mmCIF file of C-alpha atoms and ligand atoms in Angstrom:
data_model
loop_
_atom_site.group_PDB
_atom_site.id
_atom_site.type_symbol
_atom_site.label_atom_id
_atom_site.label_comp_id
_atom_site.label_asym_id
_atom_site.label_seq_id
_atom_site.Cartn_x
_atom_site.Cartn_y
_atom_site.Cartn_z
ATOM 1 C CA MET A 1 17.221 19.685 3.221
ATOM 2 C CA SER A 2 15.528 22.525 5.044
ATOM 3 C CA ASP A 3 17.981 24.717 6.994
ATOM 4 C CA GLU A 4 15.302 25.258 9.610
ATOM 5 C CA VAL A 5 14.933 21.528 10.353
ATOM 6 C CA TRP A 6 18.701 21.092 10.330
ATOM 7 C CA GLY A 7 18.842 23.856 12.967
ATOM 8 C CA TRP A 8 16.263 22.027 15.116
ATOM 9 C CA VAL A 9 18.433 18.900 15.074
ATOM 10 C CA ARG A 10 21.538 20.879 16.051
ATOM 11 C CA ALA A 11 19.697 22.603 18.909
ATOM 12 C CA ALA A 12 17.846 19.566 20.274
ATOM 13 C CA LYS A 13 19.250 18.170 23.510
ATOM 14 C CA ARG A 14 16.921 15.177 23.448
ATOM 15 C CA ILE A 15 15.865 13.601 20.192
ATOM 16 C CA ALA A 16 13.355 10.752 19.978
ATOM 17 C CA VAL A 17 13.229 8.800 16.718
ATOM 18 C CA LEU A 18 10.252 6.616 15.804
ATOM 19 C CA THR A 19 10.850 4.331 12.845
ATOM 20 C CA GLY A 20 8.607 2.096 10.776
ATOM 21 C CA ALA A 21 8.888 -0.269 7.851
ATOM 22 C CA GLY A 22 9.937 2.482 5.401
ATOM 23 C CA MET A 23 13.184 2.751 7.387
ATOM 24 C CA SER A 24 14.254 -0.619 6.003
ATOM 25 C CA ALA A 25 12.705 -0.328 2.518
ATOM 26 C CA GLU A 26 16.017 0.700 0.932
ATOM 27 C CA SER A 27 17.654 -2.350 2.527
ATOM 28 C CA GLY A 28 15.210 -4.462 0.516
ATOM 29 C CA VAL A 29 12.713 -5.309 3.266
ATOM 30 C CA PRO A 30 9.153 -4.880 1.974
ATOM 31 C CA THR A 31 6.882 -2.490 3.882
ATOM 32 C CA PHE A 32 3.379 -3.556 4.971
ATOM 33 C CA ARG A 33 1.054 -1.018 3.400
ATOM 34 C CA ASP A 34 2.735 0.380 0.274
ATOM 35 C CA ALA A 35 0.242 -0.201 -2.519
ATOM 36 C CA GLN A 36 2.136 -2.551 -4.870
ATOM 37 C CA THR A 37 5.035 -3.859 -2.834
ATOM 38 C CA GLY A 38 3.653 -3.936 0.724
ATOM 39 C CA LEU A 39 3.243 -7.326 2.420
ATOM 40 C CA TRP A 40 -0.374 -6.593 3.337
ATOM 41 C CA ALA A 41 -1.146 -6.003 -0.358
ATOM 42 C CA LYS A 42 -0.349 -9.693 -0.972
ATOM 43 C CA PHE A 43 -1.139 -11.359 2.353
ATOM 44 C CA ASP A 44 -4.028 -11.021 4.791
ATOM 45 C CA PRO A 45 -2.695 -9.901 8.201
ATOM 46 C CA SER A 46 -5.569 -11.612 10.018
ATOM 47 C CA GLN A 47 -4.353 -14.958 8.564
ATOM 48 C CA LEU A 48 -0.708 -14.425 9.492
ATOM 49 C CA ALA A 49 -0.214 -11.899 12.260
ATOM 50 C CA THR A 50 -2.627 -12.900 15.007
ATOM 51 C CA GLU A 51 -2.542 -15.492 17.777
ATOM 52 C CA GLU A 52 -5.780 -16.981 16.417
ATOM 53 C CA ALA A 53 -4.139 -17.540 13.022
ATOM 54 C CA PHE A 54 -1.126 -19.241 14.636
ATOM 55 C CA ARG A 55 -3.321 -21.524 16.748
ATOM 56 C CA ALA A 56 -5.411 -22.419 13.688
ATOM 57 C CA LYS A 57 -2.533 -22.958 11.234
ATOM 58 C CA PRO A 58 0.763 -23.034 13.130
ATOM 59 C CA SER A 59 2.801 -24.480 10.251
ATOM 60 C CA MET A 60 1.610 -21.941 7.734
ATOM 61 C CA VAL A 61 2.276 -18.983 10.029
ATOM 62 C CA TRP A 62 5.637 -20.389 11.206
ATOM 63 C CA ASP A 63 6.742 -20.946 7.602
ATOM 64 C CA TRP A 64 5.766 -17.402 6.624
ATOM 65 C CA TYR A 65 7.893 -16.016 9.449
ATOM 66 C CA ALA A 66 10.728 -18.418 8.543
ATOM 67 C CA PHE A 67 10.606 -17.043 4.989
ATOM 68 C CA ARG A 68 10.809 -13.461 6.314
ATOM 69 C CA ARG A 69 13.637 -14.385 8.691
ATOM 70 C CA GLU A 70 15.644 -15.781 5.786
ATOM 71 C CA MET A 71 14.983 -12.727 3.678
ATOM 72 C CA ILE A 72 15.993 -10.355 6.486
ATOM 73 C CA ALA A 73 19.172 -12.331 7.195
ATOM 74 C CA LYS A 74 20.294 -11.615 3.617
ATOM 75 C CA VAL A 75 19.884 -7.818 3.693
ATOM 76 C CA GLU A 76 22.087 -5.116 5.212
ATOM 77 C CA PRO A 77 21.366 -1.959 7.192
ATOM 78 C CA ASN A 78 21.197 1.105 4.940
ATOM 79 C CA ALA A 79 22.730 4.578 5.212
ATOM 80 C CA GLY A 80 19.766 5.740 7.308
ATOM 81 C CA HIS A 81 20.229 3.016 9.939
ATOM 82 C CA LYS A 82 23.945 3.847 10.027
ATOM 83 C CA ALA A 83 23.369 7.601 10.365
ATOM 84 C CA LEU A 84 21.180 7.013 13.442
ATOM 85 C CA ALA A 85 23.706 4.632 15.025
ATOM 86 C CA ASP A 86 26.634 6.973 14.310
ATOM 87 C CA PHE A 87 24.812 9.999 15.745
ATOM 88 C CA ALA A 88 24.074 8.104 18.974
ATOM 89 C CA LEU A 89 27.743 7.119 19.238
ATOM 90 C CA ARG A 90 28.919 10.701 18.677
ATOM 91 C CA TYR A 91 26.369 12.131 21.132
ATOM 92 C CA PRO A 92 25.802 9.612 23.914
ATOM 93 C CA GLY A 93 22.487 10.012 25.711
ATOM 94 C CA ARG A 94 21.004 12.442 23.210
ATOM 95 C CA LEU A 95 18.978 10.117 20.984
ATOM 96 C CA THR A 96 16.354 7.529 21.926
ATOM 97 C CA LEU A 97 15.572 5.112 19.122
ATOM 98 C CA ILE A 98 12.069 3.640 19.094
ATOM 99 C CA THR A 99 11.174 1.211 16.337
ATOM 100 C CA GLN A 100 8.138 -0.700 15.173
ATOM 101 C CA ASN A 101 10.437 -2.845 13.047
ATOM 102 C CA VAL A 102 11.177 -6.429 13.981
ATOM 103 C CA ASP A 103 14.030 -6.833 11.477
ATOM 104 C CA GLY A 104 16.947 -6.038 13.834
ATOM 105 C CA LEU A 105 18.600 -3.752 11.253
ATOM 106 C CA HIS A 106 19.005 -0.846 13.700
ATOM 107 C CA GLN A 107 20.832 -3.173 16.079
ATOM 108 C CA ARG A 108 22.967 -4.579 13.242
ATOM 109 C CA ALA A 109 23.901 -1.015 12.226
ATOM 110 C CA GLY A 110 25.291 -0.515 15.746
ATOM 111 C CA SER A 111 22.379 1.135 17.570
ATOM 112 C CA ARG A 112 22.180 0.094 21.206
ATOM 113 C CA HIS A 113 19.246 0.229 23.613
ATOM 114 C CA VAL A 114 16.740 0.132 20.746
ATOM 115 C CA LEU A 115 13.146 0.226 22.033
ATOM 116 C CA ALA A 116 11.708 -2.507 19.811
ATOM 117 C CA LEU A 117 7.989 -2.007 20.379
ATOM 118 C CA HIS A 118 6.892 -4.892 18.155
ATOM 119 C CA GLY A 119 9.535 -7.430 19.207
ATOM 120 C CA ASN A 120 12.279 -9.100 17.180
ATOM 121 C CA ILE A 121 11.629 -11.549 14.376
ATOM 122 C CA ALA A 122 14.849 -13.454 15.098
ATOM 123 C CA ASP A 123 13.654 -14.428 18.596
ATOM 124 C CA ASP A 124 11.189 -17.126 19.664
ATOM 125 C CA LYS A 125 8.970 -17.439 22.702
ATOM 126 C CA TRP A 126 6.510 -20.066 23.971
ATOM 127 C CA LEU A 127 2.930 -19.801 22.761
ATOM 128 C CA ASP A 128 1.485 -20.826 26.138
ATOM 129 C CA PRO A 129 3.051 -19.919 29.485
ATOM 130 C CA PRO A 130 6.118 -22.176 29.725
ATOM 131 C CA LYS A 131 6.167 -25.021 32.238
ATOM 132 C CA ALA A 132 9.297 -26.446 33.857
ATOM 133 C CA CYS A 133 9.673 -28.854 30.938
ATOM 134 C CA CYS A 134 9.700 -26.084 28.284
ATOM 135 C CA ASN A 135 13.323 -25.539 27.300
ATOM 136 C CA ALA A 136 13.682 -23.672 23.997
ATOM 137 C CA ALA A 137 17.197 -25.007 23.422
ATOM 138 C CA ALA A 138 15.843 -28.572 23.605
ATOM 139 C CA ALA A 139 12.686 -27.992 21.559
ATOM 140 C CA VAL A 140 11.935 -30.638 18.970
ATOM 141 C CA ALA A 141 12.744 -29.254 15.524
ATOM 142 C CA GLY A 142 9.638 -28.737 13.462
ATOM 143 C CA SER A 143 7.426 -26.207 11.854
ATOM 144 C CA PRO A 144 7.010 -24.881 14.522
ATOM 145 C CA PRO A 145 9.371 -26.464 17.065
ATOM 146 C CA TYR A 146 7.641 -27.824 20.186
ATOM 147 C CA CYS A 147 8.296 -29.062 23.712
ATOM 148 C CA GLU A 148 8.712 -32.820 23.691
ATOM 149 C CA ARG A 149 7.011 -33.232 27.077
ATOM 150 C CA CYS A 150 3.954 -30.965 26.921
ATOM 151 C CA GLY A 151 3.650 -30.044 23.239
ATOM 152 C CA ASN A 152 3.847 -26.264 23.843
ATOM 153 C CA LEU A 153 4.751 -24.530 20.570
ATOM 154 C CA LEU A 154 7.458 -21.977 19.912
ATOM 155 C CA ARG A 155 6.296 -18.859 18.062
ATOM 156 C CA PRO A 156 8.087 -15.762 16.778
ATOM 157 C CA ASP A 157 8.641 -13.143 19.499
ATOM 158 C CA VAL A 158 6.785 -10.401 17.644
ATOM 159 C CA VAL A 159 3.708 -8.425 18.655
ATOM 160 C CA TRP A 160 0.711 -9.625 16.688
ATOM 161 C CA PHE A 161 -2.487 -7.659 16.141
ATOM 162 C CA GLY A 162 -4.515 -7.546 19.342
ATOM 163 C CA GLU A 163 -1.495 -8.223 21.587
ATOM 164 C CA PRO A 164 -0.050 -5.821 24.152
ATOM 165 C CA LEU A 165 3.294 -4.143 23.527
ATOM 166 C CA PRO A 166 6.271 -4.966 25.778
ATOM 167 C CA LEU A 167 5.501 -2.844 28.841
ATOM 168 C CA ARG A 168 8.967 -1.582 29.679
ATOM 169 C CA ALA A 169 9.840 -0.621 26.114
ATOM 170 C CA LEU A 170 6.514 1.168 25.695
ATOM 171 C CA ALA A 171 6.924 3.081 28.986
ATOM 172 C CA ALA A 172 10.456 4.141 27.983
ATOM 173 C CA ALA A 173 9.197 5.235 24.557
ATOM 174 C CA GLU A 174 6.372 7.258 26.105
ATOM 175 C CA GLU A 175 8.836 8.955 28.448
ATOM 176 C CA ALA A 176 11.210 9.716 25.544
ATOM 177 C CA ALA A 177 8.335 11.262 23.562
ATOM 178 C CA ARG A 178 7.238 13.369 26.528
ATOM 179 C CA ALA A 179 10.750 14.584 27.267
ATOM 180 C CA CYS A 180 12.125 15.249 23.790
ATOM 181 C CA ASP A 181 12.765 18.590 22.066
ATOM 182 C CA LEU A 182 12.525 16.924 18.675
ATOM 183 C CA MET A 183 10.911 13.763 17.362
ATOM 184 C CA LEU A 184 11.866 12.314 13.987
ATOM 185 C CA VAL A 185 9.164 10.058 12.578
ATOM 186 C CA VAL A 186 10.717 7.965 9.834
ATOM 187 C CA GLY A 187 9.020 5.632 7.361
ATOM 188 C CA THR A 188 5.764 4.826 9.108
ATOM 189 C CA SER A 189 2.211 5.074 7.814
ATOM 190 C CA GLY A 190 1.210 6.083 11.358
ATOM 191 C CA VAL A 191 -1.888 3.919 11.407
ATOM 192 C CA VAL A 192 -0.921 1.338 14.037
ATOM 193 C CA TYR A 193 -1.429 2.346 17.654
ATOM 194 C CA PRO A 194 -0.156 2.777 20.303
ATOM 195 C CA ALA A 195 3.165 3.322 18.471
ATOM 196 C CA ALA A 196 1.775 5.987 16.141
ATOM 197 C CA GLY A 197 0.310 7.866 19.104
ATOM 198 C CA LEU A 198 3.814 8.610 20.395
ATOM 199 C CA ALA A 199 4.183 11.249 17.703
ATOM 200 C CA ARG A 200 1.057 12.965 18.996
ATOM 201 C CA THR A 201 2.384 13.144 22.577
ATOM 202 C CA SER A 202 5.772 14.561 21.605
ATOM 203 C CA ALA A 203 6.686 17.562 23.724
ATOM 204 C CA GLY A 204 9.021 18.776 21.005
ATOM 205 C CA LYS A 205 8.890 19.559 17.332
ATOM 206 C CA VAL A 206 7.821 16.673 15.109
ATOM 207 C CA VAL A 207 9.596 16.094 11.792
ATOM 208 C CA ILE A 208 8.393 13.421 9.391
ATOM 209 C CA VAL A 209 10.693 11.704 6.905
ATOM 210 C CA ASN A 210 8.587 9.895 4.338
ATOM 211 C CA PRO A 211 8.364 10.078 0.534
ATOM 212 C CA HIS A 212 4.568 9.759 0.751
ATOM 213 C CA PRO A 213 1.769 11.222 2.889
ATOM 214 C CA SER A 214 1.125 9.507 6.234
ATOM 215 C CA ASP A 215 -1.589 9.614 8.874
ATOM 216 C CA LEU A 216 0.722 11.640 11.114
ATOM 217 C CA ASP A 217 1.354 14.528 8.725
ATOM 218 C CA ASP A 218 -1.166 16.694 10.587
ATOM 219 C CA ALA A 219 0.898 16.311 13.795
ATOM 220 C CA ALA A 220 4.124 17.445 12.111
ATOM 221 C CA ASP A 221 5.944 20.766 12.346
ATOM 222 C CA ALA A 222 7.787 19.819 9.161
ATOM 223 C CA VAL A 223 7.391 17.068 6.578
ATOM 224 C CA LEU A 224 10.468 16.059 4.572
ATOM 225 C CA ARG A 225 9.462 14.276 1.380
ATOM 226 C CA GLY A 226 12.339 11.904 0.817
ATOM 227 C CA THR A 227 13.625 8.547 1.884
ATOM 228 C CA ALA A 228 15.288 7.431 5.095
ATOM 229 C CA ALA A 229 18.588 6.467 3.458
ATOM 230 C CA GLN A 230 18.776 9.780 1.590
ATOM 231 C CA LEU A 231 17.641 12.218 4.253
ATOM 232 C CA LEU A 232 18.847 10.854 7.603
ATOM 233 C CA PRO A 233 22.578 11.101 6.745
ATOM 234 C CA GLN A 234 22.048 14.751 5.732
ATOM 235 C CA LEU A 235 19.894 15.546 8.736
ATOM 236 C CA LEU A 236 22.235 13.964 11.276
ATOM 237 C CA GLU A 237 25.619 14.966 9.877
ATOM 238 C CA ASP A 238 27.773 17.431 11.852
HETATM 239 N N1 APR B 301 11.983 5.941 3.388
HETATM 240 C C1 APR B 301 11.044 6.423 4.253
HETATM 241 N N2 APR B 301 9.756 6.035 4.245
HETATM 242 C C2 APR B 301 9.379 5.133 3.330
HETATM 243 C C3 APR B 301 10.277 4.590 2.392
HETATM 244 C C4 APR B 301 11.633 5.023 2.447
HETATM 245 N N3 APR B 301 12.555 4.563 1.608
HETATM 246 N N4 APR B 301 9.596 3.715 1.597
HETATM 247 C C5 APR B 301 8.322 3.691 2.045
HETATM 248 N N5 APR B 301 8.190 4.554 3.086
HETATM 249 C C6 APR B 301 7.003 4.808 3.889
HETATM 250 C C7 APR B 301 5.677 4.624 3.211
HETATM 251 O O1 APR B 301 5.301 5.807 2.512
HETATM 252 C C8 APR B 301 4.745 4.346 4.392
HETATM 253 O O2 APR B 301 4.223 5.538 4.933
HETATM 254 O O3 APR B 301 7.001 3.849 4.939
HETATM 255 C C9 APR B 301 5.664 3.683 5.416
HETATM 256 C C10 APR B 301 5.423 2.215 5.647
HETATM 257 O O4 APR B 301 4.179 2.053 6.253
HETATM 258 P P1 APR B 301 3.666 0.621 6.731
HETATM 259 O O5 APR B 301 3.908 -0.373 5.659
HETATM 260 O O6 APR B 301 2.271 0.786 7.227
HETATM 261 O O7 APR B 301 4.656 0.252 7.937
HETATM 262 P P2 APR B 301 4.556 0.673 9.478
HETATM 263 O O8 APR B 301 4.025 2.030 9.635
HETATM 264 O O9 APR B 301 5.907 0.373 10.046
HETATM 265 O O10 APR B 301 3.502 -0.389 10.028
HETATM 266 C C11 APR B 301 3.257 -0.413 11.401
HETATM 267 O O11 APR B 301 1.979 -2.422 11.140
HETATM 268 O O12 APR B 301 1.602 -4.558 10.282
HETATM 269 C C12 APR B 301 2.102 -3.832 11.323
HETATM 270 O O13 APR B 301 3.524 -4.649 12.967
HETATM 271 C C13 APR B 301 3.546 -4.123 11.661
HETATM 272 O O14 APR B 301 5.175 -2.657 12.697
HETATM 273 C C14 APR B 301 4.206 -2.763 11.652
HETATM 274 C C15 APR B 301 3.039 -1.821 11.862
#
């Protein structure tokens, strides 16, 4: 661990943290773009993570998300998730946690007010704007569940390619990036915008935690080549 970076953490009054799939890799959740193990090495995102794909093959897409939900329900937050949650508890108001992850592991580790830019895989929402008859609790079980009256389908409440990010979470993340003295960018390839762009608007120093090169390395003041579960506990300890 670099003493200089450790000093930046100690001195920072406002820390923004942007996490990606690598944050949860040591919990056993596959990333998207790692060459052998990433989900997008085995599956085509355009067939699974777009509204067009869901409308064309709702059962296939629903089942793929159901499989990921089951897998995520079986894993646990790792030491990196816990280090972030513990730091925020020790220093209320000092850390804003922004994540691209939909796995809910930050929240399960005890982090509150997580800005989940890409939604939450555990939640559902209606595919088409809900009518008065659309009641998720009364949806007919199926793959996917649907409204008995109008046939509207439930879908996972995640942001698919081509969809806008949740406005309030994005605005809060942009403000946190603009106002921070330090941004930690953990476990993201930095290729998906607008989330990746937050690192480029950071008012403060940018520190990357990633065992491999990422598209954001050129925006960094320091790059720490290690994993989230190894480095975050060291970086955030007192
Ligand atoms: N610790 C830290 N970083 C890691 C670890 C680890 N243990 N293991 C892998 N990484 C890094 C990889 O080197 C890579 O840079 O995590 C990154 C994962 O990159 P992606 O798979 O592209 O994930 P992410 O950046 O979160 O993807 C962004 O793309 O498909 C969409 O919506 C999906 O939110 C996702 C978005």
